[in-house]
Amino acid sequence: MIFKEILIRYGELSTKGRNKNDFIRRLRENIRYSFADILPLKIRAERDRMFIEIENDEKYQVLMKRLPEVFGIQSFSPVAACNKNMDDMKQLATEIMAQYGDEPLTFKVEVRRTDKTFPFDTYMIQRELGGTVLSKYQNISVQVKKPDVELRVEVRYDAIYMMGQIIPGAAGMPVGSNGKSLLMLSGGIDSPVAGYLMMKRGVRLEAIHFYSPPYTSEHSLQKVKDLANELTKFGSKIRLHIIPFTEIQVLIKERVPENMSMTTTRRMMLRIADKVREEVGALAIVTGESLGQVASQTLESLTAINDVTATPILRPLIAADKLDIIHIAERIGTYETSVLPYEDCCTIFTPARPKTKPKLEKVAYYESFTEFDELIERAVRNREMHLLPEKKATADKFADLL
């Protein structure tokens, strides 16, 4: 293996001012979390980029596979090094370009000379290395503007460093750099995507799910755990709050007119979520709602639902098309789990003709005949909590001897 380190470019972090070091520190911590299984990692952070030392091929393969999922990384490149003489530089350039095989491609040589005392200037390095690559590989030609490959050469004080790939990262902000919010995670396609988009903006998540046995099964609960677990790969653990919701949901069905029941159900969910949010110190609630997608997501419905709280409700999908949401879900790996045919509490007791433009005063009127406060407090108090990803139990190799 010729590569010695991976260069990470910050992208958006580079625009930060006095708080820049805090963002960089958070990114470094998230990288260590994401690669806990291959620690220790030697990470060196500089003002405009970060370097991860590659100790062996196994670590290299893991890093290359998972780095594109870590928010805060604009792009990264595997970097090779050689001694500061032209013969070694030519040899390394040909080895790097060898990875592209025999397919026709264009390239150019870009040089950055930190060590200005190096006897070869930029033009001479470009000419020598370019000529060597062209004579070695007949399938490669020079293209100055938008080549297929940029062979980047850095002349540092200790050695020559070269790279031939620029791999796109997840971009965004490091998870945890923009506070914490509570994600309402239903088990459908939309809410995991909403969580992903908020994590991309640096928000650390806790999640809440409403569970209504026996109307919803253990399979539906496991499905939600799997979705929350998928989101942890983007750089942070997630605590999942499971709310027992059967009692409240059955009471709504009995006491509230059918066409208003969906609105009241969402209002009770939001009231519960707001209490959990306050307990865990989250600053906002995140939902996967998209305007007009279903009856409870019209502007009138959202207004009636929002009325129960003054907490900011973040809806990153509010103007997104369903096909765009599905595309993101497929890309981040949540779609196949989301479409598993296990009902959640949002799909049971669904009225045949729900109100799409509920009047707030009417909703409040029908709810006034039932004392929901005590039920809400009990649901919050009796919730289960799971920290994801869950630690795998270590098998006791001496168990059979007891």
mmCIF file of C-alpha atoms in Angstrom:
data_model
loop_
_atom_site.group_PDB
_atom_site.id
_atom_site.type_symbol
_atom_site.label_atom_id
_atom_site.label_comp_id
_atom_site.label_asym_id
_atom_site.label_seq_id
_atom_site.Cartn_x
_atom_site.Cartn_y
_atom_site.Cartn_z
ATOM 1 C CA MET A 1 0.000 0.000 0.000
ATOM 2 C CA ILE A 2 1.483 3.336 -1.093
ATOM 3 C CA PHE A 3 -0.837 5.646 0.852
ATOM 4 C CA LYS A 4 0.334 6.991 4.208
ATOM 5 C CA GLU A 5 -2.454 9.333 5.297
ATOM 6 C CA ILE A 6 -5.881 10.670 4.369
ATOM 7 C CA LEU A 7 -6.293 14.402 3.856
ATOM 8 C CA ILE A 8 -9.693 15.777 4.926
ATOM 9 C CA ARG A 9 -10.999 19.106 3.645
ATOM 10 C CA TYR A 10 -13.467 20.974 5.848
ATOM 11 C CA GLY A 11 -15.497 22.826 3.237
ATOM 12 C CA GLU A 12 -18.143 24.890 5.040
ATOM 13 C CA LEU A 13 -16.166 24.833 8.304
ATOM 14 C CA SER A 14 -13.510 26.936 6.613
ATOM 15 C CA THR A 15 -15.917 29.902 6.603
ATOM 16 C CA LYS A 16 -16.300 29.908 10.378
ATOM 17 C CA GLY A 17 -14.648 32.681 12.387
ATOM 18 C CA ARG A 18 -13.648 32.600 16.018
ATOM 19 C CA ASN A 19 -15.636 29.407 16.667
ATOM 20 C CA LYS A 20 -13.840 27.488 13.931
ATOM 21 C CA ASN A 21 -11.667 25.516 16.351
ATOM 22 C CA ASP A 22 -14.785 24.309 18.190
ATOM 23 C CA PHE A 23 -16.230 22.954 14.925
ATOM 24 C CA ILE A 24 -12.930 21.263 14.045
ATOM 25 C CA ARG A 25 -12.714 19.720 17.512
ATOM 26 C CA ARG A 26 -16.244 18.384 17.163
ATOM 27 C CA LEU A 27 -15.432 16.874 13.754
ATOM 28 C CA ARG A 28 -12.378 15.133 15.177
ATOM 29 C CA GLU A 29 -14.452 13.694 18.035
ATOM 30 C CA ASN A 30 -17.122 12.481 15.594
ATOM 31 C CA ILE A 31 -14.495 10.767 13.445
ATOM 32 C CA ARG A 32 -13.155 8.959 16.503
ATOM 33 C CA TYR A 33 -16.717 7.899 17.388
ATOM 34 C CA SER A 34 -17.464 6.678 13.847
ATOM 35 C CA PHE A 35 -14.296 4.577 13.793
ATOM 36 C CA ALA A 36 -14.351 3.326 17.379
ATOM 37 C CA ASP A 37 -13.857 -0.223 16.113
ATOM 38 C CA ILE A 38 -10.434 0.578 14.572
ATOM 39 C CA LEU A 39 -9.021 2.872 17.261
ATOM 40 C CA PRO A 40 -6.510 4.231 17.940
ATOM 41 C CA LEU A 41 -6.434 6.764 15.116
ATOM 42 C CA LYS A 42 -3.685 9.353 14.785
ATOM 43 C CA ILE A 43 -5.478 12.555 13.716
ATOM 44 C CA ARG A 44 -3.715 15.860 13.101
ATOM 45 C CA ALA A 45 -5.926 18.908 12.673
ATOM 46 C CA GLU A 46 -4.769 22.063 10.944
ATOM 47 C CA ARG A 47 -6.599 25.301 10.221
ATOM 48 C CA ASP A 48 -7.920 24.351 6.773
ATOM 49 C CA ARG A 49 -7.610 20.571 6.735
ATOM 50 C CA MET A 50 -7.132 17.443 8.805
ATOM 51 C CA PHE A 51 -4.932 14.368 8.368
ATOM 52 C CA ILE A 52 -5.569 10.781 9.470
ATOM 53 C CA GLU A 53 -2.517 8.538 9.502
ATOM 54 C CA ILE A 54 -2.950 5.180 7.741
ATOM 55 C CA GLU A 55 -1.269 2.447 9.784
ATOM 56 C CA ASN A 56 -2.260 -0.595 7.731
ATOM 57 C CA ASP A 57 -4.412 -1.700 4.802
ATOM 58 C CA GLU A 58 -7.274 -2.857 7.035
ATOM 59 C CA LYS A 59 -7.711 0.613 8.549
ATOM 60 C CA TYR A 60 -7.365 2.185 5.112
ATOM 61 C CA GLN A 61 -10.259 0.140 3.711
ATOM 62 C CA VAL A 62 -12.534 0.962 6.652
ATOM 63 C CA LEU A 63 -11.728 4.671 6.486
ATOM 64 C CA MET A 64 -12.347 4.872 2.756
ATOM 65 C CA LYS A 65 -15.710 3.119 3.136
ATOM 66 C CA ARG A 66 -17.139 5.165 6.021
ATOM 67 C CA LEU A 67 -15.627 8.651 5.736
ATOM 68 C CA PRO A 68 -18.243 9.688 3.115
ATOM 69 C CA GLU A 69 -20.894 9.312 5.848
ATOM 70 C CA VAL A 70 -19.323 11.717 8.381
ATOM 71 C CA PHE A 71 -20.876 15.180 8.324
ATOM 72 C CA GLY A 72 -18.481 18.119 8.229
ATOM 73 C CA ILE A 73 -16.186 16.623 5.585
ATOM 74 C CA GLN A 74 -16.369 18.328 2.195
ATOM 75 C CA SER A 75 -13.957 15.914 0.491
ATOM 76 C CA PHE A 76 -10.967 13.716 1.261
ATOM 77 C CA SER A 77 -7.997 12.185 -0.518
ATOM 78 C CA PRO A 78 -5.660 9.271 0.193
ATOM 79 C CA VAL A 79 -2.127 10.662 0.197
ATOM 80 C CA ALA A 80 1.175 8.966 -0.655
ATOM 81 C CA ALA A 81 4.660 10.236 0.245
ATOM 82 C CA CYS A 82 8.221 9.927 -1.012
ATOM 83 C CA ASN A 83 11.674 11.435 -0.528
ATOM 84 C CA LYS A 84 12.434 14.880 -1.919
ATOM 85 C CA ASN A 85 14.189 13.887 -5.112
ATOM 86 C CA MET A 86 12.898 13.764 -8.670
ATOM 87 C CA ASP A 87 13.487 10.041 -9.269
ATOM 88 C CA ASP A 88 11.335 9.052 -6.278
ATOM 89 C CA MET A 89 8.706 11.577 -7.295
ATOM 90 C CA LYS A 90 8.472 10.106 -10.802
ATOM 91 C CA GLN A 91 8.191 6.592 -9.401
ATOM 92 C CA LEU A 92 5.414 7.591 -7.015
ATOM 93 C CA ALA A 93 3.501 9.462 -9.738
ATOM 94 C CA THR A 94 3.460 6.382 -11.977
ATOM 95 C CA GLU A 95 2.283 4.180 -9.072
ATOM 96 C CA ILE A 96 -0.588 6.519 -8.254
ATOM 97 C CA MET A 97 -1.722 6.762 -11.872
ATOM 98 C CA ALA A 98 -1.546 2.978 -12.234
ATOM 99 C CA GLN A 99 -4.760 2.626 -10.182
ATOM 100 C CA TYR A 100 -6.813 4.005 -13.095
ATOM 101 C CA GLY A 101 -6.149 1.037 -15.376
ATOM 102 C CA ASP A 102 -6.202 1.120 -19.174
ATOM 103 C CA GLU A 103 -9.316 3.261 -19.774
ATOM 104 C CA PRO A 104 -8.673 6.524 -21.678
ATOM 105 C CA LEU A 105 -8.563 9.527 -19.356
ATOM 106 C CA THR A 106 -7.196 13.049 -19.105
ATOM 107 C CA PHE A 107 -5.042 14.455 -16.326
ATOM 108 C CA LYS A 108 -2.950 17.373 -15.188
ATOM 109 C CA VAL A 109 -0.348 17.975 -12.476
ATOM 110 C CA GLU A 110 -1.099 20.552 -9.753
ATOM 111 C CA VAL A 111 1.786 21.629 -7.494
ATOM 112 C CA ARG A 112 1.761 23.313 -4.082
ATOM 113 C CA ARG A 113 5.232 24.287 -2.786
ATOM 114 C CA THR A 114 5.235 24.901 0.966
ATOM 115 C CA ASP A 115 9.021 24.466 0.998
ATOM 116 C CA LYS A 116 10.206 27.274 -1.287
ATOM 117 C CA THR A 117 13.828 26.099 -0.981
ATOM 118 C CA PHE A 118 13.133 22.951 -2.988
ATOM 119 C CA PRO A 119 15.342 23.223 -6.114
ATOM 120 C CA PHE A 120 12.551 22.420 -8.622
ATOM 121 C CA ASP A 121 9.919 25.104 -9.170
ATOM 122 C CA THR A 122 6.262 24.473 -10.005
ATOM 123 C CA TYR A 123 6.706 24.456 -13.779
ATOM 124 C CA MET A 124 9.656 22.039 -13.644
ATOM 125 C CA ILE A 125 7.770 19.605 -11.417
ATOM 126 C CA GLN A 126 4.740 19.694 -13.693
ATOM 127 C CA ARG A 127 6.892 19.120 -16.774
ATOM 128 C CA GLU A 128 8.938 16.256 -15.282
ATOM 129 C CA LEU A 129 6.051 14.347 -13.705
ATOM 130 C CA GLY A 130 3.669 14.985 -16.597
ATOM 131 C CA GLY A 131 6.210 13.756 -19.116
ATOM 132 C CA THR A 132 6.904 10.626 -17.067
ATOM 133 C CA VAL A 133 3.209 9.709 -16.774
ATOM 134 C CA LEU A 134 2.537 10.337 -20.471
ATOM 135 C CA SER A 135 5.469 8.177 -21.568
ATOM 136 C CA LYS A 136 4.414 5.368 -19.202
ATOM 137 C CA TYR A 137 0.668 5.246 -19.960
ATOM 138 C CA GLN A 138 -0.496 5.543 -23.558
ATOM 139 C CA ASN A 139 -4.168 5.809 -22.489
ATOM 140 C CA ILE A 140 -3.560 9.099 -20.627
ATOM 141 C CA SER A 141 -3.526 12.561 -22.197
ATOM 142 C CA VAL A 142 -3.162 16.082 -20.829
ATOM 143 C CA GLN A 143 -6.208 18.298 -20.222
ATOM 144 C CA VAL A 144 -5.677 21.525 -18.299
ATOM 145 C CA LYS A 145 -9.352 22.427 -17.834
ATOM 146 C CA LYS A 146 -11.542 19.891 -16.020
ATOM 147 C CA PRO A 147 -9.355 16.786 -16.402
ATOM 148 C CA ASP A 148 -10.550 13.376 -15.251
ATOM 149 C CA VAL A 149 -7.690 13.223 -12.728
ATOM 150 C CA GLU A 150 -5.690 15.914 -10.956
ATOM 151 C CA LEU A 151 -2.361 14.596 -9.744
ATOM 152 C CA ARG A 152 -1.754 16.910 -6.786
ATOM 153 C CA VAL A 153 1.802 17.329 -5.546
ATOM 154 C CA GLU A 154 2.665 19.029 -2.232
ATOM 155 C CA VAL A 155 6.270 19.931 -1.515
ATOM 156 C CA ARG A 156 6.426 20.030 2.278
ATOM 157 C CA TYR A 157 9.486 20.456 4.472
ATOM 158 C CA ASP A 158 9.689 16.783 5.474
ATOM 159 C CA ALA A 159 8.744 14.999 2.213
ATOM 160 C CA ILE A 160 6.863 15.054 -1.089
ATOM 161 C CA TYR A 161 3.157 14.211 -0.836
ATOM 162 C CA MET A 162 0.946 13.166 -3.766
ATOM 163 C CA MET A 163 -2.713 12.354 -4.307
ATOM 164 C CA GLY A 164 -4.777 11.438 -7.348
ATOM 165 C CA GLN A 165 -8.337 11.223 -5.964
ATOM 166 C CA ILE A 166 -10.750 13.762 -4.540
ATOM 167 C CA ILE A 167 -13.627 11.838 -2.965
ATOM 168 C CA PRO A 168 -16.804 13.782 -2.058
ATOM 169 C CA GLY A 169 -17.738 13.803 1.616
ATOM 170 C CA ALA A 170 -21.123 14.222 3.282
ATOM 171 C CA ALA A 171 -20.503 17.987 3.678
ATOM 172 C CA GLY A 172 -22.682 19.872 6.171
ATOM 173 C CA MET A 173 -21.684 20.522 9.789
ATOM 174 C CA PRO A 174 -20.299 18.110 12.409
ATOM 175 C CA VAL A 175 -23.110 16.484 14.397
ATOM 176 C CA GLY A 176 -23.416 18.196 17.781
ATOM 177 C CA SER A 177 -22.131 21.575 16.644
ATOM 178 C CA ASN A 178 -25.655 23.078 16.453
ATOM 179 C CA GLY A 179 -27.354 21.851 19.605
ATOM 180 C CA LYS A 180 -29.817 19.021 20.226
ATOM 181 C CA SER A 181 -33.368 18.352 19.018
ATOM 182 C CA LEU A 182 -35.971 15.625 19.489
ATOM 183 C CA LEU A 183 -36.941 13.701 16.339
ATOM 184 C CA MET A 184 -40.476 12.286 16.082
ATOM 185 C CA LEU A 185 -39.624 8.947 14.480
ATOM 186 C CA SER A 186 -42.678 7.143 13.092
ATOM 187 C CA GLY A 187 -41.172 4.234 11.182
ATOM 188 C CA GLY A 188 -42.171 5.569 7.754
ATOM 189 C CA ILE A 189 -39.997 6.922 4.965
ATOM 190 C CA ASP A 190 -40.060 10.618 5.858
ATOM 191 C CA SER A 191 -38.997 10.960 9.490
ATOM 192 C CA PRO A 192 -35.605 9.205 9.171
ATOM 193 C CA VAL A 193 -34.808 11.452 6.203
ATOM 194 C CA ALA A 194 -35.785 14.506 8.260
ATOM 195 C CA GLY A 195 -33.455 13.307 11.014
ATOM 196 C CA TYR A 196 -30.637 12.806 8.527
ATOM 197 C CA LEU A 197 -31.015 16.331 7.126
ATOM 198 C CA MET A 198 -30.956 17.887 10.596
ATOM 199 C CA MET A 199 -27.866 15.879 11.526
ATOM 200 C CA LYS A 200 -26.253 17.226 8.369
ATOM 201 C CA ARG A 201 -26.753 20.730 9.768
ATOM 202 C CA GLY A 202 -24.928 19.761 12.952
ATOM 203 C CA VAL A 203 -27.945 18.901 15.144
ATOM 204 C CA ARG A 204 -27.539 16.064 17.639
ATOM 205 C CA LEU A 205 -30.715 13.964 17.882
ATOM 206 C CA GLU A 206 -32.728 12.112 20.421
ATOM 207 C CA ALA A 207 -35.761 10.311 19.011
ATOM 208 C CA ILE A 208 -39.275 9.621 20.252
ATOM 209 C CA HIS A 209 -41.625 6.891 19.014
ATOM 210 C CA PHE A 210 -45.277 6.231 19.933
ATOM 211 C CA TYR A 211 -46.025 2.553 20.466
ATOM 212 C CA SER A 212 -49.589 1.203 20.677
ATOM 213 C CA PRO A 213 -49.647 -2.525 21.509
ATOM 214 C CA PRO A 214 -51.499 -4.751 20.753
ATOM 215 C CA TYR A 215 -52.467 -2.713 17.669
ATOM 216 C CA THR A 216 -48.803 -2.361 16.741
ATOM 217 C CA SER A 217 -46.422 -5.300 16.942
ATOM 218 C CA GLU A 218 -42.928 -5.942 18.264
ATOM 219 C CA HIS A 219 -41.857 -6.014 14.612
ATOM 220 C CA SER A 220 -42.914 -2.394 14.182
ATOM 221 C CA LEU A 221 -40.951 -1.437 17.294
ATOM 222 C CA GLN A 222 -37.843 -3.242 16.067
ATOM 223 C CA LYS A 223 -38.231 -1.492 12.729
ATOM 224 C CA VAL A 224 -37.997 1.902 14.465
ATOM 225 C CA LYS A 225 -34.959 0.805 16.450
ATOM 226 C CA ASP A 226 -33.315 -0.266 13.201
ATOM 227 C CA LEU A 227 -34.052 3.118 11.618
ATOM 228 C CA ALA A 228 -32.613 5.001 14.592
ATOM 229 C CA ASN A 229 -29.604 2.713 14.476
ATOM 230 C CA GLU A 230 -29.085 3.556 10.779
ATOM 231 C CA LEU A 231 -28.924 7.251 11.635
ATOM 232 C CA THR A 232 -26.150 6.689 14.197
ATOM 233 C CA LYS A 233 -23.673 5.901 11.417
ATOM 234 C CA PHE A 234 -23.564 9.608 10.557
ATOM 235 C CA GLY A 235 -21.520 10.426 13.626
ATOM 236 C CA SER A 236 -23.532 10.254 16.863
ATOM 237 C CA LYS A 237 -25.337 7.966 19.277
ATOM 238 C CA ILE A 238 -29.125 8.372 19.511
ATOM 239 C CA ARG A 239 -31.296 7.809 22.563
ATOM 240 C CA LEU A 240 -34.730 6.484 21.569
ATOM 241 C CA HIS A 241 -37.755 7.160 23.800
ATOM 242 C CA ILE A 242 -40.605 4.633 23.402
ATOM 243 C CA ILE A 243 -43.936 6.125 24.523
ATOM 244 C CA PRO A 244 -46.826 3.788 25.512
ATOM 245 C CA PHE A 245 -49.629 5.393 23.540
ATOM 246 C CA THR A 246 -52.437 2.797 23.449
ATOM 247 C CA GLU A 247 -54.485 4.262 26.294
ATOM 248 C CA ILE A 248 -54.507 7.767 24.824
ATOM 249 C CA GLN A 249 -55.124 6.615 21.274
ATOM 250 C CA VAL A 250 -58.105 4.415 22.229
ATOM 251 C CA LEU A 251 -59.588 7.263 24.267
ATOM 252 C CA ILE A 252 -59.268 9.651 21.314
ATOM 253 C CA LYS A 253 -61.102 7.145 19.121
ATOM 254 C CA GLU A 254 -63.924 6.941 21.662
ATOM 255 C CA ARG A 255 -64.280 10.628 22.573
ATOM 256 C CA VAL A 256 -63.360 12.682 19.484
ATOM 257 C CA PRO A 257 -65.360 12.688 16.230
ATOM 258 C CA GLU A 258 -63.720 10.401 13.685
ATOM 259 C CA ASN A 259 -62.909 13.098 11.165
ATOM 260 C CA MET A 260 -61.101 15.125 13.885
ATOM 261 C CA SER A 261 -59.319 12.206 15.561
ATOM 262 C CA MET A 262 -56.159 12.412 13.460
ATOM 263 C CA THR A 263 -55.624 16.065 14.381
ATOM 264 C CA THR A 264 -56.135 15.355 18.087
ATOM 265 C CA THR A 265 -53.789 12.358 17.901
ATOM 266 C CA ARG A 266 -51.029 14.531 16.463
ATOM 267 C CA ARG A 267 -51.685 17.213 19.089
ATOM 268 C CA MET A 268 -51.330 14.694 21.926
ATOM 269 C CA MET A 269 -48.141 13.330 20.384
ATOM 270 C CA LEU A 270 -46.707 16.828 20.191
ATOM 271 C CA ARG A 271 -47.650 17.579 23.806
ATOM 272 C CA ILE A 272 -45.875 14.414 24.940
ATOM 273 C CA ALA A 273 -42.872 15.115 22.736
ATOM 274 C CA ASP A 274 -42.602 18.602 24.191
ATOM 275 C CA LYS A 275 -42.439 17.248 27.742
ATOM 276 C CA VAL A 276 -39.740 14.746 26.780
ATOM 277 C CA ARG A 277 -37.868 17.492 24.927
ATOM 278 C CA GLU A 278 -37.857 19.627 28.040
ATOM 279 C CA GLU A 279 -36.582 16.740 30.188
ATOM 280 C CA VAL A 280 -33.659 15.924 27.879
ATOM 281 C CA GLY A 281 -32.674 19.537 27.250
ATOM 282 C CA ALA A 282 -33.427 19.582 23.527
ATOM 283 C CA LEU A 283 -34.085 22.939 21.889
ATOM 284 C CA ALA A 284 -36.566 21.941 19.175
ATOM 285 C CA ILE A 285 -38.750 19.124 17.831
ATOM 286 C CA VAL A 286 -38.085 17.645 14.374
ATOM 287 C CA THR A 287 -40.790 16.041 12.218
ATOM 288 C CA GLY A 288 -40.905 14.507 8.750
ATOM 289 C CA GLU A 289 -43.974 16.433 7.643
ATOM 290 C CA SER A 290 -44.246 17.565 4.024
ATOM 291 C CA LEU A 291 -46.858 20.154 3.139
ATOM 292 C CA GLY A 292 -49.976 18.627 1.572
ATOM 293 C CA GLN A 293 -48.682 15.049 1.566
ATOM 294 C CA VAL A 294 -51.504 13.708 3.794
ATOM 295 C CA ALA A 295 -54.569 15.166 5.517
ATOM 296 C CA SER A 296 -52.691 15.988 8.729
ATOM 297 C CA GLN A 297 -50.052 17.931 6.805
ATOM 298 C CA THR A 298 -52.163 20.670 5.245
ATOM 299 C CA LEU A 299 -51.380 24.191 6.403
ATOM 300 C CA GLU A 300 -54.638 24.294 8.381
ATOM 301 C CA SER A 301 -53.869 20.959 10.072
ATOM 302 C CA LEU A 302 -50.311 21.970 10.923
ATOM 303 C CA THR A 303 -51.592 25.220 12.426
ATOM 304 C CA ALA A 304 -54.043 23.331 14.635
ATOM 305 C CA ILE A 305 -51.377 20.836 15.696
ATOM 306 C CA ASN A 306 -48.754 23.517 16.410
ATOM 307 C CA ASP A 307 -51.123 25.328 18.763
ATOM 308 C CA VAL A 308 -50.273 23.018 21.685
ATOM 309 C CA THR A 309 -46.664 24.213 21.984
ATOM 310 C CA ALA A 310 -44.463 27.262 21.640
ATOM 311 C CA THR A 311 -41.400 25.081 20.998
ATOM 312 C CA PRO A 312 -39.791 25.479 17.539
ATOM 313 C CA ILE A 313 -40.924 22.698 15.199
ATOM 314 C CA LEU A 314 -38.307 21.969 12.545
ATOM 315 C CA ARG A 315 -39.681 20.478 9.319
ATOM 316 C CA PRO A 316 -36.782 20.018 6.858
ATOM 317 C CA LEU A 317 -39.036 18.205 4.347
ATOM 318 C CA ILE A 318 -41.860 20.733 4.339
ATOM 319 C CA ALA A 319 -41.404 21.673 0.642
ATOM 320 C CA ALA A 320 -39.946 18.369 -0.601
ATOM 321 C CA ASP A 321 -41.548 16.084 -3.196
ATOM 322 C CA LYS A 322 -42.174 12.483 -2.148
ATOM 323 C CA LEU A 323 -39.920 11.124 -4.893
ATOM 324 C CA ASP A 324 -37.081 13.349 -3.691
ATOM 325 C CA ILE A 325 -37.583 12.072 -0.132
ATOM 326 C CA ILE A 326 -37.541 8.466 -1.352
ATOM 327 C CA HIS A 327 -34.350 9.138 -3.284
ATOM 328 C CA ILE A 328 -32.607 10.408 -0.134
ATOM 329 C CA ALA A 329 -33.945 7.454 1.896
ATOM 330 C CA GLU A 330 -32.510 5.025 -0.642
ATOM 331 C CA ARG A 331 -29.167 6.821 -0.637
ATOM 332 C CA ILE A 332 -28.776 6.852 3.153
ATOM 333 C CA GLY A 333 -29.927 3.248 3.591
ATOM 334 C CA THR A 334 -33.242 3.703 5.444
ATOM 335 C CA TYR A 335 -35.729 3.059 2.619
ATOM 336 C CA GLU A 336 -35.753 -0.747 2.700
ATOM 337 C CA THR A 337 -36.443 -0.735 6.436
ATOM 338 C CA SER A 338 -39.059 2.025 6.228
ATOM 339 C CA VAL A 339 -41.199 0.125 3.708
ATOM 340 C CA LEU A 340 -41.402 -3.072 5.769
ATOM 341 C CA PRO A 341 -45.154 -3.804 6.147
ATOM 342 C CA TYR A 342 -45.516 -3.303 9.912
ATOM 343 C CA GLU A 343 -48.171 -0.818 11.018
ATOM 344 C CA ASP A 344 -47.341 1.971 13.438
ATOM 345 C CA CYS A 345 -49.683 4.065 15.542
ATOM 346 C CA CYS A 346 -49.959 6.674 12.783
ATOM 347 C CA THR A 347 -51.680 4.207 10.466
ATOM 348 C CA ILE A 348 -54.075 2.447 12.869
ATOM 349 C CA PHE A 349 -57.524 3.968 13.472
ATOM 350 C CA THR A 350 -57.071 6.088 10.345
ATOM 351 C CA PRO A 351 -60.431 7.757 9.608
ATOM 352 C CA ALA A 352 -62.039 7.255 6.210
ATOM 353 C CA ARG A 353 -62.568 10.990 5.680
ATOM 354 C CA PRO A 354 -60.221 12.999 7.886
ATOM 355 C CA LYS A 355 -60.606 16.773 8.077
ATOM 356 C CA THR A 356 -58.047 18.455 5.857
ATOM 357 C CA LYS A 357 -58.935 21.929 7.154
ATOM 358 C CA PRO A 358 -59.758 21.439 10.845
ATOM 359 C CA LYS A 359 -60.931 24.463 12.826
ATOM 360 C CA LEU A 360 -58.773 24.974 15.902
ATOM 361 C CA GLU A 361 -61.697 26.008 18.089
ATOM 362 C CA LYS A 362 -63.636 22.841 17.190
ATOM 363 C CA VAL A 363 -60.649 20.592 17.887
ATOM 364 C CA ALA A 364 -60.124 22.248 21.271
ATOM 365 C CA TYR A 365 -63.865 21.957 22.011
ATOM 366 C CA TYR A 366 -64.008 18.184 21.509
ATOM 367 C CA GLU A 367 -60.797 17.663 23.464
ATOM 368 C CA SER A 368 -62.171 19.664 26.393
ATOM 369 C CA PHE A 369 -64.489 16.790 27.377
ATOM 370 C CA THR A 370 -61.515 14.550 28.228
ATOM 371 C CA GLU A 371 -58.793 15.132 30.828
ATOM 372 C CA PHE A 372 -55.663 14.274 28.834
ATOM 373 C CA ASP A 373 -53.099 15.856 31.183
ATOM 374 C CA GLU A 374 -52.849 12.926 33.587
ATOM 375 C CA LEU A 375 -52.633 10.415 30.712
ATOM 376 C CA ILE A 376 -49.859 12.449 29.088
ATOM 377 C CA GLU A 377 -47.882 12.604 32.327
ATOM 378 C CA ARG A 378 -48.256 8.845 32.789
ATOM 379 C CA ALA A 379 -47.130 8.105 29.217
ATOM 380 C CA VAL A 380 -44.013 10.252 29.675
ATOM 381 C CA ARG A 381 -43.266 8.673 33.044
ATOM 382 C CA ASN A 382 -43.643 5.083 31.768
ATOM 383 C CA ARG A 383 -41.582 5.447 28.612
ATOM 384 C CA GLU A 384 -38.753 3.072 27.731
ATOM 385 C CA MET A 385 -35.360 4.383 26.644
ATOM 386 C CA HIS A 386 -32.808 2.703 24.385
ATOM 387 C CA LEU A 387 -29.342 4.015 23.576
ATOM 388 C CA LEU A 388 -28.379 3.214 19.986
ATOM 389 C CA PRO A 389 -26.317 1.607 18.647
ATOM 390 C CA GLU A 390 -26.912 -1.035 21.307
ATOM 391 C CA LYS A 391 -23.862 -2.794 22.645
ATOM 392 C CA LYS A 392 -23.667 -6.355 21.433
ATOM 393 C CA ALA A 393 -23.546 -8.852 24.241
ATOM 394 C CA THR A 394 -20.228 -10.647 24.478
ATOM 395 C CA ALA A 395 -20.620 -14.413 24.459
ATOM 396 C CA ASP A 396 -19.348 -16.152 27.617
ATOM 397 C CA LYS A 397 -16.996 -18.813 26.332
ATOM 398 C CA PHE A 398 -17.072 -20.567 29.739
ATOM 399 C CA ALA A 399 -20.888 -20.685 30.027
ATOM 400 C CA ASP A 400 -21.118 -24.340 29.001
ATOM 401 C CA LEU A 401 -18.720 -25.313 31.785
ATOM 402 C CA LEU A 402 -21.015 -24.077 34.564
#
